[in-house]
Amino acid sequence: MTSAEAGTLRRLAPPARRFLAHRKGVLVRLALWSLAESGQAFLVGHAVARSVDEGFLAGDPRRGLLWLGIALVAVLSGARVVRGVFAQLAGVTEPLRDGLVRRAVDRSMAGAARGGPGGTDRAAVSRLTNQVEIARDSFAGLVLTLRSFVFTAAGALLGLLSLHPALLVVVLPPLAAGLALFLVTLRPMAAAQRRALAADEALGDHAARARAALRDLAACGTGPGVERSGADLVADAAAAARTLAGWAAVRTAALGVAGHLPVLALLVAVEWLRGHGVSVGALLGAFTYLVQSLLPALHTLMTALGAAGSRLLVVLDRILGPEPEPEPEPEPEPGPSTVSAPAAAFTVDTAAVPALELRAVTLSYGVRAEPVLDALDLCVAPGEHLAVVGPSGIGKSTLTRLVAGALAPSRGEVRVAGRPVTARPAAELAALRVLVPQDAYVFSGTVGDNLAYLRTDASRAELDAAVGAFGLGPLVERLGGLDATVRPAELSPGERQLVALVRAYLSPAPLLLLDEATCHLDPASEARAEEALAGRAGTLVVVAHRLSSAVRADRTLVLDGVRAQCGTHAELLGRSPLYRDLTGHWNS
């Protein structure tokens, strides 16, 4: 037993004792019914032995039939015994279930009162539905099987001893060997069960978080990253289930050893037993004890301990264990300070680190695939306006997704405001950058809710100013004002892009990424939108759709598939043949 499991048992022992102490009457009645089961087990094998030795072999078939009749009555009385046991079992299992439900609810409510991520305990759903039922069923199974094994084994072993002590010499060693082999599997089985439950909770928590953040995932283009995380969690859950199944197979093998070796040993030792005075009736009685009582009880016990026992220990530790400590707030990393304030008042520490930095970034979609980006170095200063140009499929959208944290580079590092973006939580990424994709996202809600989605504390005056800066006034008036409901299907692609651009403009994030986010706008509207975004405090990176976007930018990054070049419009005309070709294409 590991130290963690020993600690779990020590922690659960006091409440278990208190729980059982309040149900002494039920336990006494359960023990009385179990004594009847023990007597039944003793009587069946003993009656079979007497019917052979004192009846049929002694030439007295009446006596033999009488003893068989007694055995039949003992077998039939088992139904009454089982009924009495189950009637008393409910008095133990149902109060346990009710107590666990109250504990799970109290724990969840206490967590909600303290606050925290989302203010709720998402694992409480698993506790209230899946885990409480596992605890109740596992506890009921353990009570039934432990009680049955103890009393049935006592009756059967006493019966074997009453028939002849030599029978115990043959039967007990293989029984003990099979049980010992089985006990070896208990600890890894419990560990596998713990991992399976943890994987189940992690997957449920991820699904709940993803469902709550669907709008953010669509707006920021981070859906693929979340999908990969979900796939990893599914793979972890599947691996835990496979491990659990593997140990279940080992447990089944142990059951086979314990269930078959005693019978085989008894068959092999028949001659030796006969030589020590064991009668034919005693041998048949011994087989009856094994087949009808001892081995089925042992099989049920081992099944319950291997499955229900480990599950019960893990689940009770989850539900009754100590409250989890609140996660400490992460220490702020060195870098520029960001203020969650209106866009116009947003400040960036321009003296510290670059707004965006790529260090030898390489990305390939496959081990043997040609890299889309190969050892790319880039440094963008705070407040700079950068345009990205290149042929279709060269990697412009890949670059924006890397900067946004939606993709992880194969090699190298991407930093925004001095902080690595790879594997950073979505909430922290949202505070660093906003990505506006080509297919703009507008949800069913009011106009104001759509515009202020990334900064919910924006005032009406700030919304009006942003609407005016982007020339969105006619659309807002047509829809019925900021409080009117938006139906995304009734907006044109260009209108949806304007809504998304105003939303990004109002965001407090210091870096804006536009991935051809103005491709559905006319040149005048595009120029107006880019000028408004460039005038916003912060850094702007635009995947250019027209030459005018590159001309308006402070610098332009040209991706040509061989090596990237960065410079002003005039500098690139002089040194980049691809940029000259693109300029001629745009002008034509």
XYZ file of C-alpha atoms in Angstrom:
588
model
C 0.000 0.000 0.000
C 1.363 3.417 -0.939
C 1.658 6.248 1.578
C -1.137 8.088 -0.258
C -3.467 5.099 0.066
C -2.531 4.643 3.740
C -3.252 8.316 4.328
C -6.603 7.934 2.598
C -7.518 4.990 4.841
C -6.487 6.890 7.971
C -8.517 9.908 6.901
C -11.596 7.850 6.069
C -11.467 5.591 9.149
C -13.016 8.044 11.685
C -16.067 8.965 9.559
C -16.516 5.271 8.671
C -16.554 4.321 12.357
C -19.050 7.064 13.142
C -21.257 6.003 10.257
C -21.321 2.354 11.364
C -21.735 3.242 15.050
C -25.081 4.904 14.280
C -26.350 1.731 12.591
C -25.628 -0.980 15.139
C -29.155 -2.400 14.936
C -28.952 -2.860 11.190
C -25.520 -4.478 11.494
C -26.715 -6.904 14.175
C -29.668 -8.013 12.061
C -27.371 -8.357 9.050
C -25.016 -10.561 11.114
C -27.899 -12.800 12.224
C -28.969 -13.396 8.643
C -25.327 -14.088 7.788
C -25.115 -16.718 10.526
C -28.041 -18.453 8.860
C -26.079 -18.379 5.609
C -23.072 -19.905 7.398
C -25.260 -22.720 8.757
C -26.689 -23.299 5.297
C -23.182 -23.648 3.808
C -22.167 -26.113 6.524
C -25.339 -28.181 6.175
C -25.237 -28.667 2.388
C -21.803 -30.314 2.203
C -22.287 -32.233 5.436
C -25.642 -33.649 4.251
C -24.109 -34.786 0.933
C -21.309 -36.612 2.763
C -23.729 -38.309 5.183
C -26.101 -39.319 2.396
C -23.252 -41.209 0.667
C -21.488 -42.746 3.668
C -24.488 -43.512 5.898
C -27.067 -43.964 3.173
C -26.269 -45.165 -0.312
C -22.900 -46.856 0.361
C -24.240 -48.376 3.584
C -27.182 -49.923 1.697
C -29.747 -47.581 3.237
C -31.161 -45.489 0.362
C -33.852 -44.036 2.600
C -31.283 -42.518 4.874
C -29.388 -41.287 1.842
C -32.485 -39.611 0.402
C -33.277 -38.105 3.792
C -29.898 -36.462 3.966
C -30.253 -35.234 0.372
C -33.649 -33.816 1.320
C -31.997 -31.934 4.155
C -29.422 -30.576 1.683
C -32.259 -29.521 -0.661
C -34.055 -27.682 2.132
C -30.791 -25.910 3.018
C -30.342 -24.831 -0.606
C -33.930 -23.590 -0.932
C -33.672 -21.675 2.324
C -30.944 -19.607 0.676
C -33.601 -17.512 -1.086
C -35.095 -16.480 2.255
C -31.647 -15.683 3.597
C -30.782 -13.520 0.569
C -34.058 -11.643 0.906
C -33.363 -10.896 4.555
C -29.814 -9.751 3.786
C -30.936 -7.313 1.076
C -33.678 -5.931 3.305
C -31.069 -4.985 5.903
C -28.508 -3.838 3.318
C -30.678 -0.907 2.252
C -30.486 0.422 5.808
C -26.741 0.874 5.338
C -26.255 1.831 1.687
C -28.999 4.437 1.237
C -27.921 6.582 4.232
C -24.385 6.427 2.819
C -25.594 7.698 -0.545
C -27.591 10.520 1.051
C -24.612 11.567 3.151
C -22.278 11.603 0.148
C -24.723 13.709 -1.870
C -24.968 16.236 0.973
C -21.186 16.316 1.260
C -20.722 16.863 -2.480
C -23.332 19.643 -2.567
C -21.885 21.364 0.518
C -18.403 21.198 -0.959
C -19.540 22.648 -4.277
C -21.540 25.429 -2.612
C -18.604 26.298 -0.369
C -16.358 26.520 -3.417
C -18.873 28.756 -5.179
C -19.082 31.007 -2.110
C -15.298 31.370 -2.057
C -15.232 32.230 -5.745
C -12.475 31.078 -8.065
C -12.477 30.239 -11.777
C -16.038 30.572 -12.857
C -17.160 30.543 -9.234
C -18.179 26.896 -9.506
C -16.739 23.430 -8.961
C -17.162 21.709 -12.321
C -16.059 18.356 -10.870
C -19.155 18.461 -8.622
C -21.267 17.208 -11.534
C -19.129 14.084 -11.721
C -19.329 13.651 -7.950
C -23.100 14.025 -7.768
C -23.899 11.767 -10.705
C -21.184 9.248 -11.435
C -19.049 9.078 -8.313
C -21.815 8.928 -5.683
C -23.473 6.062 -7.548
C -20.104 4.297 -7.811
C -19.636 4.714 -4.048
C -23.093 3.368 -3.206
C -22.881 0.378 -5.546
C -19.294 -0.408 -4.522
C -20.121 -0.183 -0.811
C -23.166 -2.418 -1.221
C -21.099 -4.944 -3.168
C -18.360 -4.957 -0.540
C -20.789 -5.423 2.337
C -22.504 -8.298 0.530
C -19.352 -10.083 -0.555
C -17.285 -9.598 2.599
C -20.164 -10.758 4.766
C -20.909 -13.682 2.474
C -17.268 -14.757 2.238
C -16.605 -14.597 5.976
C -19.696 -16.560 7.011
C -19.783 -18.923 4.035
C -16.058 -19.670 4.310
C -16.459 -20.261 8.049
C -19.274 -22.739 7.433
C -17.449 -24.497 4.601
C -14.108 -24.760 6.445
C -15.833 -26.056 9.558
C -17.587 -28.581 7.345
C -14.293 -29.726 5.807
C -12.759 -30.015 9.247
C -15.732 -32.037 10.480
C -15.414 -34.427 7.541
C -11.640 -34.951 7.880
C -8.710 -32.606 8.800
C -6.658 -33.948 5.861
C -9.053 -32.188 3.467
C -7.910 -28.797 4.770
C -4.276 -29.777 4.153
C -5.055 -30.260 0.447
C -7.508 -27.402 -0.129
C -6.044 -24.489 1.852
C -2.610 -24.071 0.108
C -3.949 -23.475 -3.454
C -6.704 -21.246 -2.068
C -4.141 -19.171 -0.208
C -1.863 -19.033 -3.268
C -4.651 -17.783 -5.522
C -5.733 -15.201 -2.962
C -2.131 -13.973 -2.508
C -1.696 -13.637 -6.273
C -4.865 -11.603 -6.374
C -3.824 -9.317 -3.508
C -0.717 -8.346 -5.477
C -2.969 -6.663 -8.051
C -4.927 -4.536 -5.559
C -2.486 -1.636 -5.264
C -1.843 -1.087 -9.006
C -5.572 -1.603 -9.602
C -6.389 1.186 -7.138
C -3.775 3.461 -8.731
C -5.208 2.777 -12.196
C -8.709 3.504 -10.898
C -7.486 6.791 -9.414
C -5.928 7.824 -12.718
C -9.102 6.877 -14.597
C -11.270 9.026 -12.330
C -8.820 11.933 -12.541
C -8.801 11.683 -16.343
C -12.611 11.619 -16.352
C -12.795 14.778 -14.221
C -10.150 16.558 -16.307
C -12.003 15.752 -19.527
C -15.317 16.933 -18.058
C -13.719 20.151 -16.814
C -12.167 20.821 -20.225
C -15.499 20.244 -21.959
C -17.255 22.637 -19.562
C -14.618 25.335 -20.083
C -14.693 24.949 -23.864
C -18.478 25.145 -23.932
C -18.437 28.334 -21.852
C -15.806 29.906 -24.125
C -17.242 29.035 -27.551
C -17.577 32.684 -28.530
C -13.997 33.438 -27.541
C -12.714 30.405 -29.410
C -14.484 31.444 -32.603
C -13.594 35.127 -32.254
C -9.915 34.552 -31.515
C -9.345 31.539 -33.756
C -8.078 29.388 -30.887
C -10.463 26.517 -31.552
C -7.790 24.187 -33.034
C -5.604 24.534 -29.947
C -8.502 23.753 -27.644
C -9.419 20.831 -29.892
C -5.891 19.450 -29.587
C -6.033 19.816 -25.805
C -9.342 17.941 -25.783
C -7.873 15.208 -27.963
C -4.938 14.857 -25.537
C -7.348 14.535 -22.615
C -9.386 11.931 -24.497
C -6.170 10.034 -25.200
C -5.212 10.220 -21.510
C -8.637 8.907 -20.483
C -8.359 6.081 -23.028
C -4.867 5.179 -21.803
C -6.114 5.105 -18.196
C -9.009 2.872 -19.239
C -6.624 0.523 -21.064
C -4.383 0.294 -17.995
C -7.404 -0.452 -15.845
C -8.497 -3.149 -18.281
C -5.013 -4.673 -18.226
C -5.033 -5.047 -14.461
C -8.571 -6.414 -14.667
C -7.191 -9.130 -16.953
C -4.494 -9.965 -14.386
C -7.177 -10.107 -11.709
C -9.177 -12.505 -13.869
C -6.139 -14.763 -14.160
C -5.795 -14.750 -10.371
C -9.448 -15.675 -10.080
C -8.833 -18.624 -12.369
C -5.951 -19.824 -10.207
C -7.965 -19.554 -6.997
C -11.074 -21.022 -8.554
C -9.595 -24.098 -10.244
C -6.438 -25.164 -8.394
C -8.247 -26.302 -5.194
C -10.506 -28.625 -7.187
C -7.571 -29.996 -9.198
C -5.530 -30.466 -6.020
C -8.381 -32.397 -4.451
C -8.641 -34.655 -7.512
C -4.908 -35.310 -7.583
C -4.827 -36.082 -3.852
C -7.752 -38.555 -3.861
C -5.497 -41.592 -3.502
C -3.490 -39.962 -0.724
C -6.671 -38.902 1.087
C -8.183 -42.357 0.802
C -5.019 -43.757 2.326
C -5.476 -41.448 5.315
C -8.986 -42.637 5.998
C -11.046 -40.103 4.071
C -14.311 -41.729 2.988
C -15.982 -41.442 -0.412
C -18.798 -39.435 1.127
C -16.301 -37.059 2.739
C -14.638 -36.522 -0.667
C -17.996 -35.752 -2.297
C -18.845 -33.437 0.597
C -15.497 -31.672 0.140
C -16.187 -31.156 -3.564
C -19.631 -29.826 -2.642
C -18.128 -27.355 -0.186
C -15.681 -26.165 -2.835
C -18.031 -25.948 -5.792
C -21.194 -24.786 -4.024
C -19.869 -22.548 -1.256
C -16.183 -21.761 -0.807
C -15.016 -21.095 -4.365
C -18.067 -19.013 -5.421
C -17.701 -16.920 -2.249
C -13.978 -16.449 -2.898
C -14.620 -15.567 -6.536
C -17.191 -12.951 -5.532
C -14.889 -11.532 -2.859
C -11.950 -11.189 -5.205
C -14.128 -9.551 -7.854
C -15.508 -7.081 -5.348
C -12.138 -6.214 -3.802
C -10.501 -5.867 -7.200
C -13.151 -3.619 -8.703
C -15.562 -2.242 -6.120
C -12.981 -1.945 -3.332
C -10.479 0.136 -5.283
C -13.241 2.281 -6.788
C -14.799 2.886 -3.384
C -11.502 3.970 -1.827
C -10.722 6.403 -4.633
C -14.231 7.850 -4.856
C -14.592 8.353 -1.102
C -11.233 10.112 -1.104
C -12.554 12.421 -3.835
C -15.827 13.200 -2.076
C -14.815 13.127 1.604
C -11.213 14.247 1.213
C -9.949 17.650 2.337
C -11.007 20.729 0.446
C -8.534 21.588 -2.318
C -6.324 24.529 -1.583
C -7.078 27.552 -3.754
C -4.594 27.892 -6.542
C -2.152 30.733 -5.904
C -2.244 33.638 -8.264
C 0.580 33.331 -10.810
C 3.478 35.632 -10.279
C 3.581 38.331 -12.951
C 6.356 37.814 -15.439
C 8.766 40.617 -16.106
C 7.594 42.646 -19.006
C 5.455 45.598 -19.993
C 2.504 46.393 -17.797
C -0.935 46.340 -19.372
C -3.912 48.219 -18.011
C -7.481 47.043 -18.524
C -8.758 50.464 -19.491
C -10.446 52.113 -22.455
C -8.521 51.745 -25.684
C -7.805 55.434 -25.890
C -6.117 55.349 -22.480
C -4.264 52.068 -23.014
C -0.573 52.363 -22.177
C 2.379 50.152 -23.061
C 5.808 50.102 -21.492
C 7.813 51.090 -24.541
C 11.139 51.063 -22.733
C 11.152 47.402 -21.718
C 10.737 44.751 -24.407
C 9.453 44.390 -27.973
C 5.705 44.136 -28.491
C 6.275 41.056 -30.653
C 9.370 38.909 -31.059
C 9.985 35.726 -33.046
C 13.232 33.896 -32.329
C 14.271 31.390 -35.038
C 10.671 30.224 -35.404
C 10.139 27.166 -37.613
C 6.826 25.455 -38.257
C 6.164 22.309 -40.275
C 2.858 20.463 -40.629
C 4.469 17.055 -40.297
C 7.862 15.520 -39.568
C 8.949 15.283 -43.224
C 6.991 18.222 -44.567
C 8.723 21.321 -45.864
C 8.611 24.082 -43.237
C 6.006 26.776 -43.801
C 8.161 29.149 -41.775
C 11.880 28.424 -41.489
C 14.021 29.989 -38.738
C 12.096 33.262 -38.896
C 13.400 36.136 -36.748
C 11.231 39.200 -36.238
C 11.115 42.063 -33.774
C 8.216 44.539 -33.687
C 8.440 47.580 -31.445
C 5.547 48.704 -29.223
C 3.182 50.953 -31.167
C 4.542 49.857 -34.562
C 2.285 49.132 -37.549
C 3.527 46.068 -39.482
C 2.070 44.695 -42.711
C 2.648 41.080 -43.805
C 2.565 40.243 -47.519
C 3.325 37.246 -49.696
C 1.730 34.864 -52.198
C -1.288 32.821 -51.228
C -0.355 29.804 -49.096
C 3.063 31.152 -48.149
C 2.327 31.154 -44.397
C 0.796 34.543 -43.565
C -2.191 33.118 -41.681
C 0.105 30.563 -40.049
C 2.228 33.432 -38.763
C -0.754 35.207 -37.173
C -1.934 31.983 -35.531
C 1.553 31.406 -34.128
C 1.628 34.919 -32.691
C -1.880 34.457 -31.299
C -0.865 31.246 -29.531
C -3.286 29.099 -31.544
C -0.332 27.154 -33.025
C 2.889 26.029 -31.381
C 6.111 26.343 -33.399
C 8.099 23.229 -34.245
C 11.198 25.080 -33.098
C 11.934 28.537 -31.777
C 9.954 30.875 -29.553
C 7.192 33.444 -29.970
C 6.932 36.247 -27.402
C 4.254 38.911 -27.064
C 5.021 41.776 -24.688
C 8.016 39.780 -23.496
C 5.982 36.694 -22.596
C 6.054 33.306 -24.385
C 2.652 32.535 -25.906
C 3.051 28.766 -26.364
C 0.936 26.799 -23.856
C -0.189 29.988 -22.124
C -3.751 29.855 -20.716
C -6.471 31.341 -22.905
C -7.315 34.057 -20.366
C -3.719 35.320 -20.374
C -3.514 35.195 -24.168
C -6.730 37.216 -24.433
C -5.115 39.949 -22.337
C -2.089 40.081 -24.668
C -3.531 39.999 -28.190
C -6.662 40.030 -30.337
C -6.855 38.084 -33.599
C -9.459 39.126 -36.183
C -9.689 36.416 -38.881
C -10.929 36.786 -42.435
C -14.311 35.279 -41.555
C -15.483 37.757 -38.949
C -17.463 36.471 -35.989
C -20.747 38.139 -35.011
C -23.096 36.499 -32.522
C -26.818 36.836 -31.915
C -27.157 39.624 -29.372
C -27.365 43.390 -29.251
C -25.128 45.613 -31.334
C -23.568 46.980 -28.154
C -22.856 43.486 -26.813
C -21.075 42.562 -30.034
C -18.956 45.724 -30.045
C -18.075 45.595 -26.329
C -17.579 41.846 -26.119
C -13.826 42.129 -25.463
C -14.270 45.079 -23.078
C -17.568 44.894 -21.279
C -16.966 48.064 -19.236
C -16.895 50.324 -22.323
C -19.151 53.356 -21.845
C -21.848 54.449 -24.288
C -19.705 57.434 -25.269
C -16.757 55.184 -26.099
C -18.979 52.922 -28.178
C -20.371 55.912 -30.071
C -16.859 57.245 -30.694
C -15.673 53.870 -32.041
C -18.739 53.574 -34.276
C -17.967 57.024 -35.702
C -14.261 56.280 -36.202
C -15.050 53.263 -38.391
C -18.006 54.793 -40.242
C -20.341 52.216 -38.730
C -23.056 54.770 -37.924
C -25.355 54.007 -40.897
C -25.313 50.279 -40.111
C -26.077 50.865 -36.414
C -28.952 53.203 -37.329
C -30.334 50.681 -39.812
C -30.265 47.952 -37.197
C -32.062 50.171 -34.670
C -29.270 51.454 -32.409
C -26.769 49.898 -30.021
C -29.539 48.145 -28.082
C -31.020 46.517 -31.175
C -30.622 42.792 -31.790
C -28.172 41.632 -34.433
C -29.042 38.753 -36.739
C -25.664 37.709 -38.185
C -27.184 36.112 -41.285
C -28.685 39.489 -42.294
C -25.290 41.231 -42.342
C -23.000 41.273 -45.350
C -19.432 39.936 -44.980
C -18.103 43.500 -45.006
C -20.534 44.610 -42.295
C -19.539 41.673 -40.121
C -15.883 42.594 -40.584
C -16.554 46.184 -39.496
C -18.292 44.957 -36.332
C -15.318 42.679 -35.556
C -12.829 45.495 -36.204
C -14.631 47.872 -33.833
C -14.664 45.093 -31.223
C -10.873 44.692 -31.613
C -10.399 48.471 -31.478
C -12.128 48.626 -28.093
C -10.160 45.692 -26.667
C -7.532 46.546 -24.037
C -5.080 44.029 -25.532
C -1.807 45.702 -26.636
C -1.444 43.697 -29.884
C -3.974 43.493 -32.723
C -3.610 40.851 -35.445
C -5.662 41.262 -38.621
C -5.588 38.194 -40.875
C -7.026 39.716 -44.077
C -9.762 41.056 -41.820
C -10.558 43.866 -44.294
C -10.778 41.763 -47.465
C -14.553 42.349 -47.808
C -14.291 46.138 -47.372
C -13.972 48.643 -50.182
C -10.621 50.511 -50.351
C -11.979 53.623 -48.624
C -13.508 51.684 -45.743
C -10.331 49.613 -45.410
C -8.153 52.729 -45.233
C -10.455 54.294 -42.641
C -10.442 51.159 -40.490
C -6.661 50.706 -40.643
C -6.037 54.358 -39.826
C -8.329 54.089 -36.800
C -6.605 50.913 -35.637
C -3.130 52.353 -36.227
C -4.095 55.401 -34.144
C -5.067 53.203 -31.230
C -2.421 52.893 -28.507
C -0.782 49.530 -29.138
C 0.793 47.478 -31.923
C -0.900 46.500 -35.171
C 0.036 43.552 -37.425
C -1.971 43.332 -40.661
C -1.917 40.569 -43.266
C -2.302 42.911 -46.219
C -5.058 42.454 -48.776
C -4.105 45.496 -50.887
C -0.892 47.383 -51.605
C -2.285 50.410 -49.759
C -2.118 48.421 -46.489
C 1.620 47.877 -46.979
C 2.183 51.517 -47.933
C 0.360 52.757 -44.809
C 2.387 50.473 -42.507
C 5.588 51.533 -40.760
C 7.271 48.380 -42.058
C 6.317 45.405 -44.225
C 7.324 41.781 -43.783
C 7.629 39.878 -47.071
C 7.299 36.084 -46.871
C 8.708 34.456 -49.990
C 9.237 30.854 -48.922
C 13.034 31.158 -49.024
C 13.858 33.970 -46.665
C 11.769 36.721 -45.176
C 12.610 40.387 -45.679
C 11.379 43.286 -43.607
C 11.583 47.005 -44.333
C 9.711 50.069 -45.429
C 7.837 50.236 -48.714
C 10.705 52.098 -50.396
C 13.384 49.753 -49.024
C 11.578 46.646 -50.181
C 11.027 48.012 -53.673
C 14.784 48.243 -53.921
C 15.791 44.858 -52.547
C 12.879 42.410 -52.825
C 11.989 41.095 -56.302
C 8.899 39.401 -54.881
C 7.667 42.645 -53.337
C 8.159 44.434 -56.683
C 6.165 41.682 -58.402
C 3.390 41.957 -55.812
C 3.363 45.720 -56.186
C 3.020 45.402 -59.950
C 0.206 42.848 -59.496
C -1.637 45.125 -57.087
C -1.206 48.181 -59.278
C -2.495 46.336 -62.317
